[in-house]
Coordinates of C-alpha atoms and ligand atoms in Angstrom, one line a residue:
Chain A
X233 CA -2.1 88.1 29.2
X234 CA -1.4 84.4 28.8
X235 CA -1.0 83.1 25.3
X236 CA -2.5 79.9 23.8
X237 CA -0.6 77.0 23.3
X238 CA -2.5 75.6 20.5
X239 CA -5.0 77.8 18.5
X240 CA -6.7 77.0 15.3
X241 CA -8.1 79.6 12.7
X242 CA -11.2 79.0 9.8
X243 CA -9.7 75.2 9.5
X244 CA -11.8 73.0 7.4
X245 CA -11.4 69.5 6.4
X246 CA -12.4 67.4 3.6
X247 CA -11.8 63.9 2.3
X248 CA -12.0 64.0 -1.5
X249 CA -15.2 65.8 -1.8
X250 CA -17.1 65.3 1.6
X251 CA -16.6 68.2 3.9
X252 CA -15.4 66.7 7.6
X253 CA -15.7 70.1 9.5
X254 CA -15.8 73.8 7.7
X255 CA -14.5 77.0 9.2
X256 CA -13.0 75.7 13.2
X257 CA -12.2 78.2 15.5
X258 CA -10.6 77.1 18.7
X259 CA -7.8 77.7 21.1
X260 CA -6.4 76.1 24.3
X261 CA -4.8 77.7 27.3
X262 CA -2.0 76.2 29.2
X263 CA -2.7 74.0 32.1
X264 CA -6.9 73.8 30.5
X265 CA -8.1 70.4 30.1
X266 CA -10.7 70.4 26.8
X267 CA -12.9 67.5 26.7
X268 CA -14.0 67.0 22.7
X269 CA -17.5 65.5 22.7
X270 CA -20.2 64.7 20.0
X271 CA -21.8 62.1 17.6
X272 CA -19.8 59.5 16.0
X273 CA -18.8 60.5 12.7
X274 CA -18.9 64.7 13.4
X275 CA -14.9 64.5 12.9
X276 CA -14.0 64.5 16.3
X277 CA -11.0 62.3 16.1
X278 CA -10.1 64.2 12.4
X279 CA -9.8 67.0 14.5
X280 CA -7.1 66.1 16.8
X281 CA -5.1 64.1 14.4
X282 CA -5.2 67.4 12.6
X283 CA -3.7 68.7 15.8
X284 CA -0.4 67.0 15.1
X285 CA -0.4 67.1 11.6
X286 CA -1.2 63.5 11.2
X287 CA -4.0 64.6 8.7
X288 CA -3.5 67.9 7.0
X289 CA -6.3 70.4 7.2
X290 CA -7.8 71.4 3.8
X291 CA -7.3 75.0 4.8
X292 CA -7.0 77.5 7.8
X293 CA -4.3 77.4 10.4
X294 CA -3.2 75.9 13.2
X295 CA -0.5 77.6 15.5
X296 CA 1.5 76.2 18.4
X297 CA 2.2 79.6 20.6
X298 CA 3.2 81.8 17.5
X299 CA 4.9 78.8 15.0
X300 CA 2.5 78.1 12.4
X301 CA 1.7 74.5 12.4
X302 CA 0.6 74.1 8.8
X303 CA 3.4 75.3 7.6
X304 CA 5.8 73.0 9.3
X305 CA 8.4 71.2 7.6
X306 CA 9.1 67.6 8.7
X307 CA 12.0 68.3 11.3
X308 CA 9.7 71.1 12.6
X309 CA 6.6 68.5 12.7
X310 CA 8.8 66.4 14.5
X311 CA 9.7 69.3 17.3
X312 CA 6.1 70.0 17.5
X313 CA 5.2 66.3 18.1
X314 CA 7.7 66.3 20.6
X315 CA 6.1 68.8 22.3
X316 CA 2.4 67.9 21.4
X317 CA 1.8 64.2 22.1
X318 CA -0.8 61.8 21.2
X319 CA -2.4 59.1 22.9
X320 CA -4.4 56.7 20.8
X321 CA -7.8 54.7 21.2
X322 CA -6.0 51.9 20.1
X323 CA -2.8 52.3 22.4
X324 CA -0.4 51.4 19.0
X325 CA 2.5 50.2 21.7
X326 CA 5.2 49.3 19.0
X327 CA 4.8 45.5 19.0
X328 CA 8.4 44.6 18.4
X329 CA 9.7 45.9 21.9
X330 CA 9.4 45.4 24.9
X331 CA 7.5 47.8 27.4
X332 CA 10.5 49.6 28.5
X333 CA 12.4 49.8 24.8
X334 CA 8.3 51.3 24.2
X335 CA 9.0 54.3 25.9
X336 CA 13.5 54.3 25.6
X337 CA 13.0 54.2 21.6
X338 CA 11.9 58.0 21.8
X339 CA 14.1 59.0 24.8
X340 CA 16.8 57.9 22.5
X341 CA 16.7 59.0 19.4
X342 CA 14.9 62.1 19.7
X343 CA 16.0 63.2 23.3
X344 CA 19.2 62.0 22.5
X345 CA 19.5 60.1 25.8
X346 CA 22.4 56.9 26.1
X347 CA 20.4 53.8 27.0
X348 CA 21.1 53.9 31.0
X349 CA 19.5 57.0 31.2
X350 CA 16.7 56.2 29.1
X351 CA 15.5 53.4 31.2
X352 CA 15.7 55.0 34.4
X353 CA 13.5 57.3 33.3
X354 CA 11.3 54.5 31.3
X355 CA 11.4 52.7 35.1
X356 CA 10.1 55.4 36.8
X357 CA 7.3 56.5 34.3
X358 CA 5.8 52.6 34.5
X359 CA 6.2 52.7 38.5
X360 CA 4.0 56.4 38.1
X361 CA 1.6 54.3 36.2
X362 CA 1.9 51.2 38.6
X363 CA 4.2 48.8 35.6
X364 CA 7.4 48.6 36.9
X365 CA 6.7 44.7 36.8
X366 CA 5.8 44.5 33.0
X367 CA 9.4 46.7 31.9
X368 CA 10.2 43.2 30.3
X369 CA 7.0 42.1 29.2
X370 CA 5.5 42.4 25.3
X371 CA 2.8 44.7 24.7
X372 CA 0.5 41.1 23.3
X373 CA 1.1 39.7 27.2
X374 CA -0.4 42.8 28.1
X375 CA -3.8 43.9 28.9
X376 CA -5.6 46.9 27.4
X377 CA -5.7 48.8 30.2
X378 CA -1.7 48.3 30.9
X379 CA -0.7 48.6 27.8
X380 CA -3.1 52.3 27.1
X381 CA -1.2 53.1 30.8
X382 CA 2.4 52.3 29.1
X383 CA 1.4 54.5 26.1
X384 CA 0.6 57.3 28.8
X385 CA 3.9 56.8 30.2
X386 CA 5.2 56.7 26.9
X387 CA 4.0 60.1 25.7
X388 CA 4.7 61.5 29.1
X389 CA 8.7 60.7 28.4
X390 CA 8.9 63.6 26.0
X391 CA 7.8 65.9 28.8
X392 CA 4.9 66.9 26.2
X393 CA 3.7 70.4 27.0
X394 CA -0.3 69.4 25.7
X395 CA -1.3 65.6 25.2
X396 CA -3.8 64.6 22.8
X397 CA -6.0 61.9 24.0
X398 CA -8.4 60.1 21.4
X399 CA -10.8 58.1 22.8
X400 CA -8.3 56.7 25.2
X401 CA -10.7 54.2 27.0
X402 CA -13.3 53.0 24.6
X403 CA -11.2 50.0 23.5
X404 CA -11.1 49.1 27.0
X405 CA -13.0 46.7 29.4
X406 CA -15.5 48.5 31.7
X407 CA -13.7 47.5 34.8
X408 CA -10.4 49.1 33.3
X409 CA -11.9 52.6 32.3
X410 CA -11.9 53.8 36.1
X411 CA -7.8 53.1 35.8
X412 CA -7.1 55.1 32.6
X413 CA -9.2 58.1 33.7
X414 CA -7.8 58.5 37.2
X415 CA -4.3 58.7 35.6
X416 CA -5.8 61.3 33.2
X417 CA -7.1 62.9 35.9
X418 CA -4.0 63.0 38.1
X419 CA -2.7 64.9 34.8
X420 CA -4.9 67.4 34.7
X421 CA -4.2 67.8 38.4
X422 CA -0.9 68.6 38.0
X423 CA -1.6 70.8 35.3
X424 CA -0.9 69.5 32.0
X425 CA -2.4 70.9 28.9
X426 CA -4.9 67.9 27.6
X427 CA -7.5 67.9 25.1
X428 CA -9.5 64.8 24.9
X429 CA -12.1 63.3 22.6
X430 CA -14.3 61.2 24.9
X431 CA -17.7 59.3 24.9
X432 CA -16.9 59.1 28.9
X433 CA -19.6 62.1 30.3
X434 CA -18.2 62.0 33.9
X435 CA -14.7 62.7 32.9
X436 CA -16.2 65.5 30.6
X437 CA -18.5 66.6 33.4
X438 CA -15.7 66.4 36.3
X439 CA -12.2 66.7 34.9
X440 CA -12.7 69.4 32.2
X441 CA -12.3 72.8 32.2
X442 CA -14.3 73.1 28.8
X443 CA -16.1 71.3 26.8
X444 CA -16.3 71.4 22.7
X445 CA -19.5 70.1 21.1
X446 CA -18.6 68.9 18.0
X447 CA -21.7 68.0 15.2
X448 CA -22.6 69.0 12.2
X449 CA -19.4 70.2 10.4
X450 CA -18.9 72.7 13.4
X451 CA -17.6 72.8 17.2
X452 CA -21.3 73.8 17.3
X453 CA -20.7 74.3 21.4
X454 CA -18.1 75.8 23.8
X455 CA -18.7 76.3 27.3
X456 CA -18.3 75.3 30.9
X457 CA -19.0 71.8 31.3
X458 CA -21.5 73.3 33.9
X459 CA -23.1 75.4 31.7
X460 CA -23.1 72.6 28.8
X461 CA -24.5 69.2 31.0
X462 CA -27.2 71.8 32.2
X463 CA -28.3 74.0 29.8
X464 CA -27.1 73.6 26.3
X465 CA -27.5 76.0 23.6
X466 CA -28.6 73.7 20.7
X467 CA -31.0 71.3 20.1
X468 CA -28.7 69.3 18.8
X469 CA -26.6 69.2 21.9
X470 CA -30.0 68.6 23.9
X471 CA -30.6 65.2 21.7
X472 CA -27.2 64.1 22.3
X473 CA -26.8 64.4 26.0
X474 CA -30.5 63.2 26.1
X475 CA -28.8 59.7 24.3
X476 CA -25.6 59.4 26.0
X477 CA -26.7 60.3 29.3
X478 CA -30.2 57.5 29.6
X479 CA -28.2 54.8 28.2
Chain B
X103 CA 19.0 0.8 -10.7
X104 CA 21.0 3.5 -8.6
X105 CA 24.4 1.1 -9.5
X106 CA 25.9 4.0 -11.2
X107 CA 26.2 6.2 -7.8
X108 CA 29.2 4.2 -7.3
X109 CA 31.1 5.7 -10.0
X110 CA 29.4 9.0 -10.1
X111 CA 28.7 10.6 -6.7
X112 CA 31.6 12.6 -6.8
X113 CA 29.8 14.3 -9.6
X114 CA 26.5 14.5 -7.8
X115 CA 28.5 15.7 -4.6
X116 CA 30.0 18.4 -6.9
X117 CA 26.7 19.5 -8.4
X118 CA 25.7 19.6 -5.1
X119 CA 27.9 21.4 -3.9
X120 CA 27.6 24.1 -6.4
X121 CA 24.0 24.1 -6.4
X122 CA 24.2 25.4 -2.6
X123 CA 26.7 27.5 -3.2
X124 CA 24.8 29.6 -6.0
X125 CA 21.9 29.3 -4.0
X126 CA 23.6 31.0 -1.0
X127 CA 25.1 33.8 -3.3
X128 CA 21.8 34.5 -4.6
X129 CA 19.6 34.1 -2.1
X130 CA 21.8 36.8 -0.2
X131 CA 22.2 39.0 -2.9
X132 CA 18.3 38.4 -3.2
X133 CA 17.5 39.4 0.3
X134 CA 19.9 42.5 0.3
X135 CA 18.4 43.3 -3.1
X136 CA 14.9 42.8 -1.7
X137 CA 15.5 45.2 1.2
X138 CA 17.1 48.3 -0.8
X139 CA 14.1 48.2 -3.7
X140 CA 11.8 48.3 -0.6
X141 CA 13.6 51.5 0.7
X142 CA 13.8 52.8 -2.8
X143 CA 9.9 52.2 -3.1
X144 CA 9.2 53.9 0.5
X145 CA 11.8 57.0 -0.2
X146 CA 10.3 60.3 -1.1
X147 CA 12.2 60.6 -4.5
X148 CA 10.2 59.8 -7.1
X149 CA 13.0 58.7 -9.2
X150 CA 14.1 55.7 -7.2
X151 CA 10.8 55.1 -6.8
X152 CA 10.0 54.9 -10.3
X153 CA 13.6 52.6 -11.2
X154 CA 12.4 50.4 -7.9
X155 CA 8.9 49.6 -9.8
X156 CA 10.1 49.7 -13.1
X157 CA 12.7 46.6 -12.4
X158 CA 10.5 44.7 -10.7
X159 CA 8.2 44.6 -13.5
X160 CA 11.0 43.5 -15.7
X161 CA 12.3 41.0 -13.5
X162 CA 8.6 39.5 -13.1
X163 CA 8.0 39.8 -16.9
X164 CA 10.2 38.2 -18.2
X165 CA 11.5 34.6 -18.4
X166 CA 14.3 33.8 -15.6
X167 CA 16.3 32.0 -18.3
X168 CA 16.8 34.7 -20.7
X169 CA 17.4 36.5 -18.0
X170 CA 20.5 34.4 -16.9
X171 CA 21.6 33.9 -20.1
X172 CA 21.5 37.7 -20.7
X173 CA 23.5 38.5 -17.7
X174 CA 26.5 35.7 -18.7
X175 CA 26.9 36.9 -22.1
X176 CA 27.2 40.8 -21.2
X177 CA 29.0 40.4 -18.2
X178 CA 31.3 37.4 -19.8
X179 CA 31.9 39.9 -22.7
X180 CA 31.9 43.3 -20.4
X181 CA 34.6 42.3 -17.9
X182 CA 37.3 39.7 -17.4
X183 CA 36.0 37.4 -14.7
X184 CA 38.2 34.7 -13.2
X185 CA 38.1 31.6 -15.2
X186 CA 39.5 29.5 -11.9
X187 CA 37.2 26.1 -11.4
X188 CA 35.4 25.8 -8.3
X189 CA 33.9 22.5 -8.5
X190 CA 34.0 22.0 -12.3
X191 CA 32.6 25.3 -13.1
X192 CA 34.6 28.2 -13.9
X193 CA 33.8 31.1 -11.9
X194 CA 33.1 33.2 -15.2
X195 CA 30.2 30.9 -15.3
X196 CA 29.3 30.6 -11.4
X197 CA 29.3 34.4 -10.1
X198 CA 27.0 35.9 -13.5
X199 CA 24.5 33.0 -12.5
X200 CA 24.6 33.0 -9.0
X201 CA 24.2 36.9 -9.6
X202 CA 21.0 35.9 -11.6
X203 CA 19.3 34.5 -9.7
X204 CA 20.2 36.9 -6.5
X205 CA 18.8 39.7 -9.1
X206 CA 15.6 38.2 -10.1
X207 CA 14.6 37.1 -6.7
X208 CA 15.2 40.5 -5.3
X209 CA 12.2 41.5 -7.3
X210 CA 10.3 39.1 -5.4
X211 CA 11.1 39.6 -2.6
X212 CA 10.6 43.0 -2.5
X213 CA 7.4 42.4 -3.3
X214 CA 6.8 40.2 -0.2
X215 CA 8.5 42.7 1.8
X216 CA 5.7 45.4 0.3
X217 CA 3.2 43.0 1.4
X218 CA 4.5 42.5 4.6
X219 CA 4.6 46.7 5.2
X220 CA 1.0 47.0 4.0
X221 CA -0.2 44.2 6.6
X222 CA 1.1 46.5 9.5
X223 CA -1.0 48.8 11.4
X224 CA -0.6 52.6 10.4
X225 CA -1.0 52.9 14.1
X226 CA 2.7 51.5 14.3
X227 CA 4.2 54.2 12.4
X228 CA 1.8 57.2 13.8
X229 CA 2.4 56.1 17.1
X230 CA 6.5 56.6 16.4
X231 CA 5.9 60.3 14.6
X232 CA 3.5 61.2 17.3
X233 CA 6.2 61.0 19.3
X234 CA 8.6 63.2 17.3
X235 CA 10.6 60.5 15.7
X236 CA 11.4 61.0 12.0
X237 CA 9.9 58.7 9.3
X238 CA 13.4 57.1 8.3
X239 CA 13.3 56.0 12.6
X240 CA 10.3 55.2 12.8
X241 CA 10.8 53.0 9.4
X242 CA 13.8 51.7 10.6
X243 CA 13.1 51.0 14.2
X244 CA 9.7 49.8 14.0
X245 CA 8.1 48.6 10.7
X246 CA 11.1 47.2 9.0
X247 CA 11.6 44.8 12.1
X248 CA 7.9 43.7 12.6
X249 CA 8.0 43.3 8.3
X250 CA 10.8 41.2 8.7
X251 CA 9.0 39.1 11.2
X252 CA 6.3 38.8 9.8
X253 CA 7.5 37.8 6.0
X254 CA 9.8 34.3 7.1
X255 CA 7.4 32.2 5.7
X256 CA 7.0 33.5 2.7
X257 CA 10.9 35.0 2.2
X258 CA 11.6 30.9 3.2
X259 CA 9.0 30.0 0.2
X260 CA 11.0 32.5 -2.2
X261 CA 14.2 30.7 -1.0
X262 CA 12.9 27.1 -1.5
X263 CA 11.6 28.7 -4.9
X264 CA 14.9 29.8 -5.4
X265 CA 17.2 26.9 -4.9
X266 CA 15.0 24.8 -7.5
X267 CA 15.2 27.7 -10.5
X268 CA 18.6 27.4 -9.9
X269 CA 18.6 24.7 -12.2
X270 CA 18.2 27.1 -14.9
X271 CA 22.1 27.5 -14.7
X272 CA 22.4 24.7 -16.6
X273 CA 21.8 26.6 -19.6
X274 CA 24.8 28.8 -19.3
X275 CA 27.1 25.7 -18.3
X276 CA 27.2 25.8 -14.3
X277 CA 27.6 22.6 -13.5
X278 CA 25.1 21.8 -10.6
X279 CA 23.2 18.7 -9.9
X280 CA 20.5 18.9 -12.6
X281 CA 23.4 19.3 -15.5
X282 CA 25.6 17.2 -13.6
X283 CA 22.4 14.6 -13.7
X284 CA 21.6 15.2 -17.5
X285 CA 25.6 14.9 -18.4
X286 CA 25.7 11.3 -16.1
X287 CA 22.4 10.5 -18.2
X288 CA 24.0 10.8 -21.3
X289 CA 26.8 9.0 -20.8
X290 CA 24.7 5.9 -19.3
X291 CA 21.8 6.4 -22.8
X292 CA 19.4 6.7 -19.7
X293 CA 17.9 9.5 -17.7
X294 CA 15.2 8.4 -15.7
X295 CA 17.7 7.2 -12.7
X296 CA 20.1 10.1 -12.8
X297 CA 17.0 12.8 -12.7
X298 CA 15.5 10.9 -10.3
X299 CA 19.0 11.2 -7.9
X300 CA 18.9 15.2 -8.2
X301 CA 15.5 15.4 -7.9
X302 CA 15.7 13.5 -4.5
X303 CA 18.9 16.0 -3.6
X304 CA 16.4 19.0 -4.3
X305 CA 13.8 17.5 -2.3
X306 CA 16.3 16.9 0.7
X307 CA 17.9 20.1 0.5
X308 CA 14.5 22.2 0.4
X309 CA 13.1 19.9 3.2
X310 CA 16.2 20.5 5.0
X311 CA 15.5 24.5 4.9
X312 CA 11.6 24.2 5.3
X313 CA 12.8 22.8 8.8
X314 CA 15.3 25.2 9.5
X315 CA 13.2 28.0 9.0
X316 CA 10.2 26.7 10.7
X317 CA 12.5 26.5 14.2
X318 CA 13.5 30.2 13.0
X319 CA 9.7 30.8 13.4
X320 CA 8.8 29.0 16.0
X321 CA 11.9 30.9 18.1
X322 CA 10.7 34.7 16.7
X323 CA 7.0 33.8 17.5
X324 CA 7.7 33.2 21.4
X325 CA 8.5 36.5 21.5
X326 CA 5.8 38.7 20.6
Ligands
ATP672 N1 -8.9 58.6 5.9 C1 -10.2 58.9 5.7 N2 -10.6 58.9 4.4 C2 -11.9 59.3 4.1 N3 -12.8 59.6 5.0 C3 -12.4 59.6 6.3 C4 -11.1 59.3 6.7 N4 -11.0 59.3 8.0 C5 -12.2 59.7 8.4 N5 -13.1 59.9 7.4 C6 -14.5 60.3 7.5 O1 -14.5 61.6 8.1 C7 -15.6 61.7 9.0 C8 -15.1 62.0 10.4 O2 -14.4 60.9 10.9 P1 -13.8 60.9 12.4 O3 -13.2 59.6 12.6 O4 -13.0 62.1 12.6 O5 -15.1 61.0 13.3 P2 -15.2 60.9 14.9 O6 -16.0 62.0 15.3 O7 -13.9 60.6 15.5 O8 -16.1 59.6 15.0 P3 -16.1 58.4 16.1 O9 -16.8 58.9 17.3 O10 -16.9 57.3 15.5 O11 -14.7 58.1 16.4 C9 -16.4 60.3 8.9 O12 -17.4 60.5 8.0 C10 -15.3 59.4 8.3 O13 -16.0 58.4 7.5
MG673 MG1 -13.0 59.0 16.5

């Protein structure tokens, strides 16, 4: 039987006094792609940061395989980030570097490569994401859809067992979207371990292999993306996909 | 009326002279300063933490001339600094004030440092420990050079600010141009043109640096 990479037991969240989510249960399989769905607000993006421990749940526990997450210390939290990266709505490319030194900072310190080996492999990430060109270039010459491609190649430098996508294309010009989510999709092709909070329904529909429904302080759905775009069990599911889908 | 240059610019080019050269001293000590009571007030231990706020506040409280004057008299009394002249100032005179003013401008410019870590994007840093870099790499690789970037104008500021309260060394007998201006002025049983001479030499000297660090920015900003 396989075992899940990340799995997350009664975790609740709260800022100050206002409850975020109570009482999560979830897990991921290798090689499943998760697509996190649901009104703005419901905690979605709480959720993943929580993933990585860049919020710390209230209570409950997280695990990746059998290493309890929420009871990391930092070089452990740094191991697991290693392992568990992030890709942000924002792309948060480190503005002092250059594209390449973007994705070399990490290879260097924390995979401990010397700097001619850290941008061969930063070379041939950005030619996987079509940037060779820009290895030079500033992230501000950049557009959002390269630069949210060099934070993909970025994260993909630390050979990440799961990647964490938030929202990875809503800061993005329409005509860019199609780029981000083919390389996602490619991903999941090859058989990373993703879990991804999207407003993007076709990428939820046609790349997922599940889909979490996330609303009123719960993940109130889990299913098939099948099952869910056809026949959801809540009425509160119903009134969402009746929004986002006759937009 | 400037007739008297002619037999005292060697004294003006003296005070000068010294005036850039406690400048320099402090305004490096001031900088370096700057930068460890930022890492103090970013470290984990509460205890640096807590001296890093706690001398700022002093610093900022209180008046930079007691504090000069406080510094010469326990460090003329505590150890036995070389009395040698550099420029008609003994350096038991020169190294406490220059020391002064590198110690009270640390203060602020830690606090434009502070500001200048608060104005960048959390992103930033939870991009670098969602990558598994540690805090003290991700500080030191990341936000400490965009925060210098982005604080030159105001660190030049603090420096221009600087160079003019170093006039304050006058009280503890460093000749520089503004005691070097009042001593011509006595002599001559008039002020007005002497003050007016180091007043022109500050103006020069803080122009000069405005410009220089304005080509500084102009040659960091082409790059991101
Ligand atoms: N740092 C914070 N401090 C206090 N409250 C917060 C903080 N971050 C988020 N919240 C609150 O927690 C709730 C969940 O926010 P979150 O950003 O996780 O929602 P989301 O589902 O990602 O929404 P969206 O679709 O708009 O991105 C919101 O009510 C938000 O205001
Ligand atoms: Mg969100």
């Amino acid at each position: 039987m396989t075992e899940p990479v990340l799995k997350v037991e009664n975790l609740s969240k709260k800022y100050g006094d206002t409850l975020v989510w109570d009482q999560v249960n979830a897990q991921v399989m290798p090689g499943q792609v998760i697509s996190i769905i649901g009104p703005s607000g419901a905690g979605k993006s709480t959720f993943l940061r929580c993933l990585n421990m860049l919020e710390t749940p209230t209570s409950g526990k997280i695990f990746y395989h059998d290493q309890e997450v929420t009871q990391m210390k930092d070089k452990e939290l740094q191991s697991l980030r290693e392992h568990v990266g992030m890709v942000f709505q924002n792309f948060n490319l480190f503005a002092n570097m250059s594209v390449s030194d973007n994705i070399c900072l990490a290879l260097k310190k924390v995979k401990g490569l010397d700097e001619a080996a850290a941008k061969d492999k930063a070379l041939a990430l950005l030619k996987q994401v079509g940037l060779a060109d820009k290895a030079d270039s500033y992230p501000s010459s950049l557009s959002g859809g390269q630069q949210q491609r060099v934070a993909i190649a970025r994260s993909l430098a630390m050979d990440p067992e799961v990647i964490l996508f938030d929202e990875p294309t809503s800061a993005l010009d329409p005509e860019m979207v199609g780029d981000i989510l083919k390389i996602m999709q490619e991903l999941a092709e090859q058989g990373m371990t993703m879990v991804v909070v999207t407003h993007e329904m076709s990428f939820a529909k046609n790349v997922s292999d599940e889909i979490w429904f996330m609303a009123d302080q719960q993940i109130l759905e889990k299913g098939s993306p099948a099952s869910f775009f056809q026949k959801p069990q809540t009425e509160r599911a119903q009134d969402f996909l009746d929004k986002v889908l006759n937009l | 009326m400037f007739s008297f240059l002619g037999k005292y610019w060697t004294l003006f080019l003296q005070g000068t002279v010294t005036t850039l050269l406690v400048s320099v001293i402090g305004v490096i000590t001031g900088f370096l300063l700057g930068l460890l009571l930022t890492m103090m007030r970013q470290s984990q231990n509460k205890i640096l933490r807590g001296i890093a706020t706690a001398y700022i506040a002093i610093m900022r409280g209180t008046p930079s001339m007691i504090q000069v004057m406080l510094l010469y008299y326990v460090l003329a009394t505590a150890l036995p600094l070389p009395q040698s002249q550099v420029m008609g100032t003994g350096l038991d005179r020169i190294i406490p004030g220059a020391l002064a003013l590198g110690l009270n401008s640390g203060a602020y410019v830690s606090e434009i440092f502070r500001s200048g870590i608060i104005s960048i994007p959390k992103g930033q840093t939870e991009a670098g420990l969602s990558l598994g870099l540690s805090r003290r790499d991700t500080f030191y690789s990341v936000v400490l050079p965009q925060m210098l970037h982005n604080t030159i104008p105001a660190l030049g500021n603090e420096f221009i600010t600087l160079i003019k309260e170093s006039s304050v060394l006058f009280y503890i007998g460093v000749n520089e141009v503004t005691a070097e201006a009042l001593g011509v002025g006595g002599t001559l049983y008039d002020y007005i043109p002497p003050l007016v001479v180091a007043a022109i030499i500050y103006f020069i000297i803080t122009q000069l640096l405005a410009w220089l660090l304005h080509l500084l920015e102009k040659h960091l900003s082409s790059k991101y």
